[in-house]
Each structure stands twice: as structure tokens, then as C-alpha cells.
Short mmCIF file of C-alpha atoms in Angstrom, two decimals:
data_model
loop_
_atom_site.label_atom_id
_atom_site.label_comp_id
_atom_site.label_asym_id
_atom_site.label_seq_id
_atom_site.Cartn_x
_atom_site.Cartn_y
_atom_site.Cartn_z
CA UNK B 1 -3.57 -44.06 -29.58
CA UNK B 2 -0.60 -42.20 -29.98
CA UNK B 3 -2.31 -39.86 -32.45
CA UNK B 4 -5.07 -38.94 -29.85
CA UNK B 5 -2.29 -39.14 -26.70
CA UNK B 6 0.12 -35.91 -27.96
CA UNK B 7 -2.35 -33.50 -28.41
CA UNK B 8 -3.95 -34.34 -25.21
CA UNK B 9 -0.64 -34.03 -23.16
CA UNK B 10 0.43 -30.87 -25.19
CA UNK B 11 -3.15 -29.08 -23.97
CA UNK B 12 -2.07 -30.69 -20.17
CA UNK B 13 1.16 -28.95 -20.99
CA UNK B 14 0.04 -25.39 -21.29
CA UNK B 15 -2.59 -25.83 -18.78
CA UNK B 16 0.13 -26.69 -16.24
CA UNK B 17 2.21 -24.15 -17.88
CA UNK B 18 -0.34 -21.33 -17.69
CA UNK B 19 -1.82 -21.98 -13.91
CA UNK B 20 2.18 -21.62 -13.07
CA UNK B 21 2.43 -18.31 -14.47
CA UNK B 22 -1.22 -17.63 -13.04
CA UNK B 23 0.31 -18.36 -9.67
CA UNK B 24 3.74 -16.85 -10.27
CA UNK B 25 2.35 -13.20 -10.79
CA UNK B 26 -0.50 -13.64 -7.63
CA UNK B 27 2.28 -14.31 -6.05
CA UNK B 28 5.03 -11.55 -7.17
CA UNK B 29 1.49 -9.19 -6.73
CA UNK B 30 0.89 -10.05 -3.27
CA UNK B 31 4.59 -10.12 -2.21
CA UNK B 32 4.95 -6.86 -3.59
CA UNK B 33 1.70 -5.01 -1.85
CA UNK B 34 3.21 -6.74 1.72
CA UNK B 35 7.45 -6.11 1.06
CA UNK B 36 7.00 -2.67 1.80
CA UNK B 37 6.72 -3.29 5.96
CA UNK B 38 8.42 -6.59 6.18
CA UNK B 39 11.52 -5.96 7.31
CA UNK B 40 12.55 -9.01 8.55
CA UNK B 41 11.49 -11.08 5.09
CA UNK B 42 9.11 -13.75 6.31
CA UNK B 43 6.02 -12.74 4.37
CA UNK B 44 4.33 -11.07 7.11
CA UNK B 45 4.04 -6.96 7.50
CA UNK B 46 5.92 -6.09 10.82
CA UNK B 47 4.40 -3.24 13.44
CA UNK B 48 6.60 -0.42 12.82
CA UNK B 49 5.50 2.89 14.61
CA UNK B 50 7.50 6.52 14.07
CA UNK B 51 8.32 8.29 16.94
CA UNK B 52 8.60 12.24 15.30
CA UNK B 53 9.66 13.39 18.61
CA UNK B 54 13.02 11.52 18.97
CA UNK B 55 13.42 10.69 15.05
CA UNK B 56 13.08 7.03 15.26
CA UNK B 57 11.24 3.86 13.46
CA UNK B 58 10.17 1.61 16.35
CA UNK B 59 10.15 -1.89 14.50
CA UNK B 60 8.52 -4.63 15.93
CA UNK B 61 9.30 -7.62 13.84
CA UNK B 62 6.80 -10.78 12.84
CA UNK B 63 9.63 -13.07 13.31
CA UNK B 64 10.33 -11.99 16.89
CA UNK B 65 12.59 -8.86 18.29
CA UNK B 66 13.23 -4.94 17.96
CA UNK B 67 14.90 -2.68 15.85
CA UNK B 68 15.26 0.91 16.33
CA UNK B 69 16.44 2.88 13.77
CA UNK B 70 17.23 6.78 13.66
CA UNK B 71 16.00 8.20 10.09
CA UNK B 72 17.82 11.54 9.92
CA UNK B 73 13.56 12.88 8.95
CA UNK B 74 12.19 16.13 9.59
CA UNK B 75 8.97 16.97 11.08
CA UNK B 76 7.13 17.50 7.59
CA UNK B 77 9.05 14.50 5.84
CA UNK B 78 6.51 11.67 4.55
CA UNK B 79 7.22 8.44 5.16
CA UNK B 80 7.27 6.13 2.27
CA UNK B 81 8.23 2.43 2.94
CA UNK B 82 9.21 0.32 0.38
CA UNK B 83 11.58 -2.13 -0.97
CA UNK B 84 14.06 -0.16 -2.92
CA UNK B 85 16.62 -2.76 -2.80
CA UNK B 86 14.91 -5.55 -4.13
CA UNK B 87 16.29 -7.89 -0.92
CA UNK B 88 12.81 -9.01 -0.30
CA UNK B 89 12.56 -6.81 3.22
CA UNK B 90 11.48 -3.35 3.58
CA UNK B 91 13.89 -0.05 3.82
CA UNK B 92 13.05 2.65 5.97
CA UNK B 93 12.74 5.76 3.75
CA UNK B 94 10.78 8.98 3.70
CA UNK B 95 10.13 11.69 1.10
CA UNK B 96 11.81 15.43 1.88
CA UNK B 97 9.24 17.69 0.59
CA UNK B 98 11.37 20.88 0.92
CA UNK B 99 14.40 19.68 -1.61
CA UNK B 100 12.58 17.30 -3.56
CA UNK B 101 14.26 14.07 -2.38
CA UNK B 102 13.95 10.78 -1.58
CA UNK B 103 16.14 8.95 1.11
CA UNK B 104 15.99 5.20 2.65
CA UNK B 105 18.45 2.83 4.39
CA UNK B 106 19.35 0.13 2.31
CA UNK B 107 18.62 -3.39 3.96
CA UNK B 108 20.61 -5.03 2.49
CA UNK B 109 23.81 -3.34 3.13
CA UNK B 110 22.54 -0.87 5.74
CA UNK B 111 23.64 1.89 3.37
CA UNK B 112 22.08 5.27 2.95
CA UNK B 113 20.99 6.51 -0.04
CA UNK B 114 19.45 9.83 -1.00
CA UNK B 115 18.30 11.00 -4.66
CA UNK B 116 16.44 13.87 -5.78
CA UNK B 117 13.12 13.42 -7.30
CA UNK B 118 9.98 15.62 -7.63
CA UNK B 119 9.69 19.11 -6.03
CA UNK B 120 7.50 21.26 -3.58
CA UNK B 121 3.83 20.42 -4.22
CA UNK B 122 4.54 17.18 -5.66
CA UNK B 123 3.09 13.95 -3.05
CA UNK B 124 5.43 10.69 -2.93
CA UNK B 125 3.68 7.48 -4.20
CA UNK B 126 6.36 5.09 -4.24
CA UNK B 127 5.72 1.53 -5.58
CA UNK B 128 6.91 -1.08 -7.60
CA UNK B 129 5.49 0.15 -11.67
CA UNK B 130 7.86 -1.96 -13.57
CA UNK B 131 7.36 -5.55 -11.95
CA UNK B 132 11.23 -5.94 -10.88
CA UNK B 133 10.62 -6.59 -7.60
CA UNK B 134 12.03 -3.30 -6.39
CA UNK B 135 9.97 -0.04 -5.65
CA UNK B 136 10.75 2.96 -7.31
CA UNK B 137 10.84 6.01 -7.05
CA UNK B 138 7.23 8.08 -7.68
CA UNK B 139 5.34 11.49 -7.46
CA UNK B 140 2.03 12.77 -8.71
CA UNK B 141 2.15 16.43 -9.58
CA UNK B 142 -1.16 18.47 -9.68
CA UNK B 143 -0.73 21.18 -12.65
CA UNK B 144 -3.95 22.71 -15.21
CA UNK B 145 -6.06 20.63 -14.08
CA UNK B 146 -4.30 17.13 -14.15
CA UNK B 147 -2.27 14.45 -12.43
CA UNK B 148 1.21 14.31 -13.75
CA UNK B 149 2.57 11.00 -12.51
CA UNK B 150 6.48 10.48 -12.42
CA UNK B 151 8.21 7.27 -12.29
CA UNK B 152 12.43 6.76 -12.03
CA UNK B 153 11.87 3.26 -13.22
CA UNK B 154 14.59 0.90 -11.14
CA UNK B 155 14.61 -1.66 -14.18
CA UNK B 156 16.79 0.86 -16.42
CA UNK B 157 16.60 4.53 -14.27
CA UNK B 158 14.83 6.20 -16.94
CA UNK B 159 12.08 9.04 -15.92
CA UNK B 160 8.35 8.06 -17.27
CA UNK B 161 5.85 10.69 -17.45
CA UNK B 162 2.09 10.02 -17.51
CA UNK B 163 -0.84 12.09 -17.47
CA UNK B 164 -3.74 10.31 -15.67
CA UNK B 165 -6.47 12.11 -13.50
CA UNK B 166 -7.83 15.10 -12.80
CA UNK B 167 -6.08 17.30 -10.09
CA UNK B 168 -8.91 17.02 -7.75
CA UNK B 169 -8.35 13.16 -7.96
CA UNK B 170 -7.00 11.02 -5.08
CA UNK B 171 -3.88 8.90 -6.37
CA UNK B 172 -4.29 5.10 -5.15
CA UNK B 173 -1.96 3.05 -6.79
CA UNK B 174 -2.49 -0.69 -6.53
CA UNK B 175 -1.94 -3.84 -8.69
CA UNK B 176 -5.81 -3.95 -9.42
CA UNK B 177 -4.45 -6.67 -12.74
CA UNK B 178 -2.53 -9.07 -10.90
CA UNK B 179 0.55 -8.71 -13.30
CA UNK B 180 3.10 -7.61 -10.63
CA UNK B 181 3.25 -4.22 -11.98
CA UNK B 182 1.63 -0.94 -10.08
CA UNK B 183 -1.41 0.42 -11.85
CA UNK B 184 -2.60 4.01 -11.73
CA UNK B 185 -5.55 4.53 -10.33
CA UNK B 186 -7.55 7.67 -8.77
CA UNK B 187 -10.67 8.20 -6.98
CA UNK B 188 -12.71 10.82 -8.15
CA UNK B 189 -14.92 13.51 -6.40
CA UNK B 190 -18.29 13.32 -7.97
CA UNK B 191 -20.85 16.22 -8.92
CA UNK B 192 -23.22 14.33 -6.28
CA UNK B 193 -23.85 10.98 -5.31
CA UNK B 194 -21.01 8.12 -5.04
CA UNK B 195 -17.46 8.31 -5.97
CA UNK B 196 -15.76 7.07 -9.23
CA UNK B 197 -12.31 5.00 -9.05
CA UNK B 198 -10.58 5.53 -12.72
CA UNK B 199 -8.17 2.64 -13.09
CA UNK B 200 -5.64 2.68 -15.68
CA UNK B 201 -4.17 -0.71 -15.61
CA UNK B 202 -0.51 -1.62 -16.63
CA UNK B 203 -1.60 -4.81 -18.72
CA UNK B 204 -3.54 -2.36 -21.29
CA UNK B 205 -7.44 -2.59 -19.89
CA UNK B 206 -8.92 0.32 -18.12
CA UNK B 207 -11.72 0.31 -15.55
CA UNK B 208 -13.75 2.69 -14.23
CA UNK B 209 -16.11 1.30 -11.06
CA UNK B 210 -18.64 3.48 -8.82
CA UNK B 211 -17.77 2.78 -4.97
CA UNK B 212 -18.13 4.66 -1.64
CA UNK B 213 -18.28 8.41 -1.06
CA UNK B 214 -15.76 11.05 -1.88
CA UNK B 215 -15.17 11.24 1.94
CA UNK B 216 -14.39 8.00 2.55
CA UNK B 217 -10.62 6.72 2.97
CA UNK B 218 -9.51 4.40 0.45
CA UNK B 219 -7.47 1.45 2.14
CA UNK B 220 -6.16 -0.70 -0.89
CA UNK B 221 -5.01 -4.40 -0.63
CA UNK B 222 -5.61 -8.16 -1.70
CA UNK B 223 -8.07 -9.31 0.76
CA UNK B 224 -9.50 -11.83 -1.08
CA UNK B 225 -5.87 -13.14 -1.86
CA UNK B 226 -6.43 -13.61 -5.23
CA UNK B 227 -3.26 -11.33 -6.14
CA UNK B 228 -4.83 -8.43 -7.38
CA UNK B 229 -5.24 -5.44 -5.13
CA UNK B 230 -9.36 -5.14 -4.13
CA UNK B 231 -10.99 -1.48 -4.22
CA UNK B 232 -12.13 -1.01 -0.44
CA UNK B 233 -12.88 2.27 1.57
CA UNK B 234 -13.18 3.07 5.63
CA UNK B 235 -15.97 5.43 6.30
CA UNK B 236 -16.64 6.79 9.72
CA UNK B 237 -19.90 5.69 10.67
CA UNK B 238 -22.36 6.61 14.37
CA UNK B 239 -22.74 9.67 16.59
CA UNK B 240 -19.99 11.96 17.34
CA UNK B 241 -19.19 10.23 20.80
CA UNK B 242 -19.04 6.65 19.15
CA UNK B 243 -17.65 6.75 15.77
CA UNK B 244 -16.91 3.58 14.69
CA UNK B 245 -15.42 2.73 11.36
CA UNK B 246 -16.61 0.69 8.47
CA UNK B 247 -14.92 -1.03 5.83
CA UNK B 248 -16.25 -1.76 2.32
CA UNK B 249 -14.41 -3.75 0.29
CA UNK B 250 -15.31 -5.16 -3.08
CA UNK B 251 -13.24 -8.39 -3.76
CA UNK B 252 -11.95 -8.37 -6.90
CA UNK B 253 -12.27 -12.41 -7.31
CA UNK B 254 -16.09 -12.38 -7.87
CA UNK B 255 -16.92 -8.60 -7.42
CA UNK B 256 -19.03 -9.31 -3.89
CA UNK B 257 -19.28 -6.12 -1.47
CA UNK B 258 -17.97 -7.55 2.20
CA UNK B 259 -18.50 -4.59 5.20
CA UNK B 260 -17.41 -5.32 8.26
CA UNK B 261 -17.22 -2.84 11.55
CA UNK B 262 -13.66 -2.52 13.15
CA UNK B 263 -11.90 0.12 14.61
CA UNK B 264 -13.21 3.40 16.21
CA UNK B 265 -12.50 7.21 15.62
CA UNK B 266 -13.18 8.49 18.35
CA UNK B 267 -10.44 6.60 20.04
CA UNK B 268 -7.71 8.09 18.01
CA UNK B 269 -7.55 4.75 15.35
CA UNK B 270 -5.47 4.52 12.26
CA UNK B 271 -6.47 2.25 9.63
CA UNK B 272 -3.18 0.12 8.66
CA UNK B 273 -4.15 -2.68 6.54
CA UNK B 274 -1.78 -5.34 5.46
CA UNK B 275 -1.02 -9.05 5.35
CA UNK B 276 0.22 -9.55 9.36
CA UNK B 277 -0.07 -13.47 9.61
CA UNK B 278 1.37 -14.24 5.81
CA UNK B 279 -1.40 -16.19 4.67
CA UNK B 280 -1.33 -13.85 1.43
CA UNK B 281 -4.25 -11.69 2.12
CA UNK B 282 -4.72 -7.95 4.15
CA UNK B 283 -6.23 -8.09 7.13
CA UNK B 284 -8.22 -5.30 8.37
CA UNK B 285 -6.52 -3.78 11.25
CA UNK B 286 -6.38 -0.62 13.29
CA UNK B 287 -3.35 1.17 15.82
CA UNK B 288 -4.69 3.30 18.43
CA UNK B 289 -2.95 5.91 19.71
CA UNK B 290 -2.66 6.35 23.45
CA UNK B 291 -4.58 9.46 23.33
CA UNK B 292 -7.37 9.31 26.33
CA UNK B 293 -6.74 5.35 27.17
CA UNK B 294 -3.01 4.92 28.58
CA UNK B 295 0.47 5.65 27.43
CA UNK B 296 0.87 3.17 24.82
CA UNK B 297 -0.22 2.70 21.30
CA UNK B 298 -2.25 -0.51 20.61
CA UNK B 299 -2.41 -3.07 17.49
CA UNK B 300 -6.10 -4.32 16.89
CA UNK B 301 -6.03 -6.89 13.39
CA UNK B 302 -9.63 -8.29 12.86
CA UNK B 303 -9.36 -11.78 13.63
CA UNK B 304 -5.59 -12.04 14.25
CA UNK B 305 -5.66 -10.51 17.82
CA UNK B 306 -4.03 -7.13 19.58
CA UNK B 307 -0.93 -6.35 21.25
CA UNK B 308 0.66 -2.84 22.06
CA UNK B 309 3.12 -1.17 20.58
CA UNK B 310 3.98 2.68 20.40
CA UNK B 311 3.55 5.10 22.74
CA UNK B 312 2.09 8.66 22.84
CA UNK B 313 2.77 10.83 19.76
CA UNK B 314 3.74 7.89 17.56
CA UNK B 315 2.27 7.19 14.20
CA UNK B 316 2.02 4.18 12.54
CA UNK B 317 3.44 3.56 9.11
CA UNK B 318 1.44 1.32 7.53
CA UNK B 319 -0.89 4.42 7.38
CA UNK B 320 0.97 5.82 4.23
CA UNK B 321 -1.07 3.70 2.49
CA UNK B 322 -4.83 5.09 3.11
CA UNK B 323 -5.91 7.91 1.13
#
């Protein structure tokens, strides 16, 4: 009996072992595509508008309460939210075009940092490539007809160059593997027909999957919650006094196409998916601006409910991530 007994409990062993790490990196994956806007650390993406014309993040926080926070940006600064700390809750921090810079306000010691990194040209795509749990510091640059990607890896601060894409290619970085890590990924304009999303992926496999239109937005996330991030696109769909918006996403659990209707146009929405209740998925979910309704700005997450928030000439930050 004994003979037959160790093997068996060995195999138990690594299958115990192995759904651990399975779980381990879903989870790292997922915490990492929500950290960016949680800046109060309970797992859950706060509402955070900008307000351009006084310089302030408006931060409404999951947990309950306000923050206000005065940046220091200038009108053609790029917000890019992330966790460059590695705290586990989201700095403010936006991308200065004109010197090449990147600056955020450290959580964790309410420090301010700036560093250059890229130049004019370049477009900010800040997320976590090395699996540390903090998000570094990123660019694509569009030169002879390629994507130059550059990564200031936090791990060791060494510069990484990659060449991946064309230069007519939309960047839309996601963890598409489920290893914790950032993958490069682009969408790609087609000759006719649907687009092409090129997927480089940081565990060695590649993938290249026809999905949506060229015109469509790309909204990544995990809404399946299975830890990898799902291709999904927002197309503007109906008559040009009612256009409504549809999502497409293809879960990346069993490959199935969901499409659901949510948001409108017409009505000034954003799309600004993320995980809002915790539960380890995105939600689909829109801010309206008060433009033609009344003076303030208005949450809408599919199945979650709606609340306002912002004002007129805010804009939401969770919209950095839709290309």
C-alpha cells in the first residue's frame, strides 16, 4: 500500500502546487489591470475625474470619501495612472509631452517624482512589463514604418527596446497570458474587411486573432475574470441622433463573443472599463459628461448602478485606457 500511496500523494502534491501558482498569477494579473485607479487599496477601481480647468484629480474613493489633489499638469499633459510605487494603490501621474517626462505623486509617501523618458512624438503606455508589481515607465515611438516600444524596467532600471508593430498600429497593452507581466499587443488597420490584433505575449507564444473594425475603440480588461486580459472593442452603433454604443468582447476563458448595448454617444459618454465592485472582473461602464443634461458628470457601470460625479469640462481617467 505504501508503494501505490507516495506516488499518488506526490501527483496530489503538484496538483495542489500547480492550481496555487495558477491562482497566484490570475490573481497578480487581475490586481495589476485594476491597481492603476485604486487609490484607496481595496481591490476596487475608484471614480477619479480631472478637472483641466483648475488642475485637479477629483477622487472619489470605493471605500468611502474625497480626495482632491492638484497635479502641477498642463493642458496637453496625458494622464497615465498607475502604480509606480508598488504600495498596492494608484499614483496620480501624467506624461509631459513637451520635455519628455514622466511625473506622479508617490502614495506611499506623498512624494513627487519626475523622470525623463521618451520625447515629442512618442505616446505614454505605462504598465507593469516585468511582473514586480510596480508599473513602469513606457512609450511607443512611431519611426520607418514601426513601433519602437521603450520600457525603464522598475525591477533593475534598465531601458528595453523592442520593435513590435507597424506604425499605423494601435498599441494595446494587456496581460492577454495571465503571467502578471504586460504583453505587447497592437491592432492593426486592415486592407478591407475586419481588423487584426498582433499579440506578442511575454511568456514566449504569439497570437494573432481577427476582431472588430479598424474604427472601433479597443477597451481591454479581464471580464471573464479568468486573469488574463480579454480582446473587446466599443463601436458606435444607430442613427446620428441616437448613437448608442456596443461592446464586443471575446472572453479569453472559452473564446465566446458576448455584445452587450451600454452607453450612448450622443450624450457625450466615455467608455471607462474596470473592476468597480472587486469581484475580479471589468465591468462595462460609461461617465457622461454634463454636456446637454445638467451640470454634473454621471457614472453608469452595467449592472453595478450610477451615481454622479464630475462636473462640466471634466474627463474621466479611466479613459486612458481605450484606444
Amino acid at each position: 500500500m505504501r508503494n501505490i500511496k507516495a506516488p499518488f500523494n506526490k501527483f496530489a502534491e503538484i496538483m495542489i502546487i500547480s492550481i496555487c501558482l495558477f491562482s497566484f498569477y490570475a490573481v497578480k494579473s487581475q490586481t495589476s489591470l485594476t491597481r492603476a485607479l485604486d487609490y484607496d487599496g481595496d481591490g476596487k477601481v475608484d471614480s477619479v475625474v480631472l478637472r483641466p480647468k483648475e488642475n485637479n484629480w477629483y477622487i472619489n474613493k470605493s471605500s468611502g470619501g474625497y480626495a482632491v489633489t492638484v497635479a502641477g499638469m498642463f493642458p496637453l499633459d496625458t494622464p497615465t495612472p498607475g502604480d509606480y510605487d508598488g504600495d498596492g494603490k494608484g499614483d496620480i501621474a501624467f506624461w509631459r509631452e513637451s520635455n519628455g517626462t514622466f511625473n506622479y505623486f508617490r502614495s506611499s509617501n506623498n512624494t513627487f517624482y519626475s523622470r525623463s523618458f521618451g520625447s515629442i512624438g512618442d505616446e505614454p503606455i505605462a504598465r507593469d512589463y516585468d511582473g514586480d508589481g510596480k508599473t513602469d515607465l513606457a512609450v511607443v515611438r512611431r519611426a520607418n514604418g514601426y513601433l519602437l516600444w521603450y520600457i525603464l524596467n522598475s525591477t533593475n532600471d534598465s531601458i528595453s527596446g523592442y520593435l513590435y508593430g507597424h506604425d499605423t498600429d494601435i498599441p494595446v497593452p494587456g496581460d492577454y497570458d495571465g503571467d502578471g507581466k504586460f504583453d505587447f499587443a497592437v491592432q492593426r488597420k486592415p486592407i478591407s474587411g475586419s481588423a487584426l490584433f498582433h499579440i506578442q505575449k511575454s511568456n514566449g507564444g504569439s497570437q494573432v486573432v481577427t476582431f472588430g473594425f479598424f474604427s472601433d475603440r479597443v477597451v481591454p480588461g479581464d471580464y471573464d475574470g479568468d486573469g488574463k486580459t480579454d480582446i473587446a472593442i466599443v463601436r458606435d452603433v444607430g442613427g446620428l441622433r441616437d448613437q448608442k454604443f456596443e461592446w464586443w468582447i471575446m472572453n479569453s476563458s472559452n473564446n465566446s463573443v458576448v455584445t452587450k448595448e451600454f452607453g450612448n454617444a450622443e450624450l457625450g459618454d466615455f467608455p471607462i472599463q474596470g473592476d468597480y465592485n472587486g469581484d475580479g472582473k471589468t465591468d462595462i461602464a460609461v461617465w457622461r459628461s454634463a454636456v446637454g443634461e445638467t451640470t454634473n458628470g454621471r457614472f453608469y457601470i452595467l449592472e453595478i448602478g450610477e451615481y454622479p460625479f464630475g462636473s462640466t469640462g471634466d474627463l474621466p481617467v479611466a479613459n486612458y485606457d481605450v484606444h
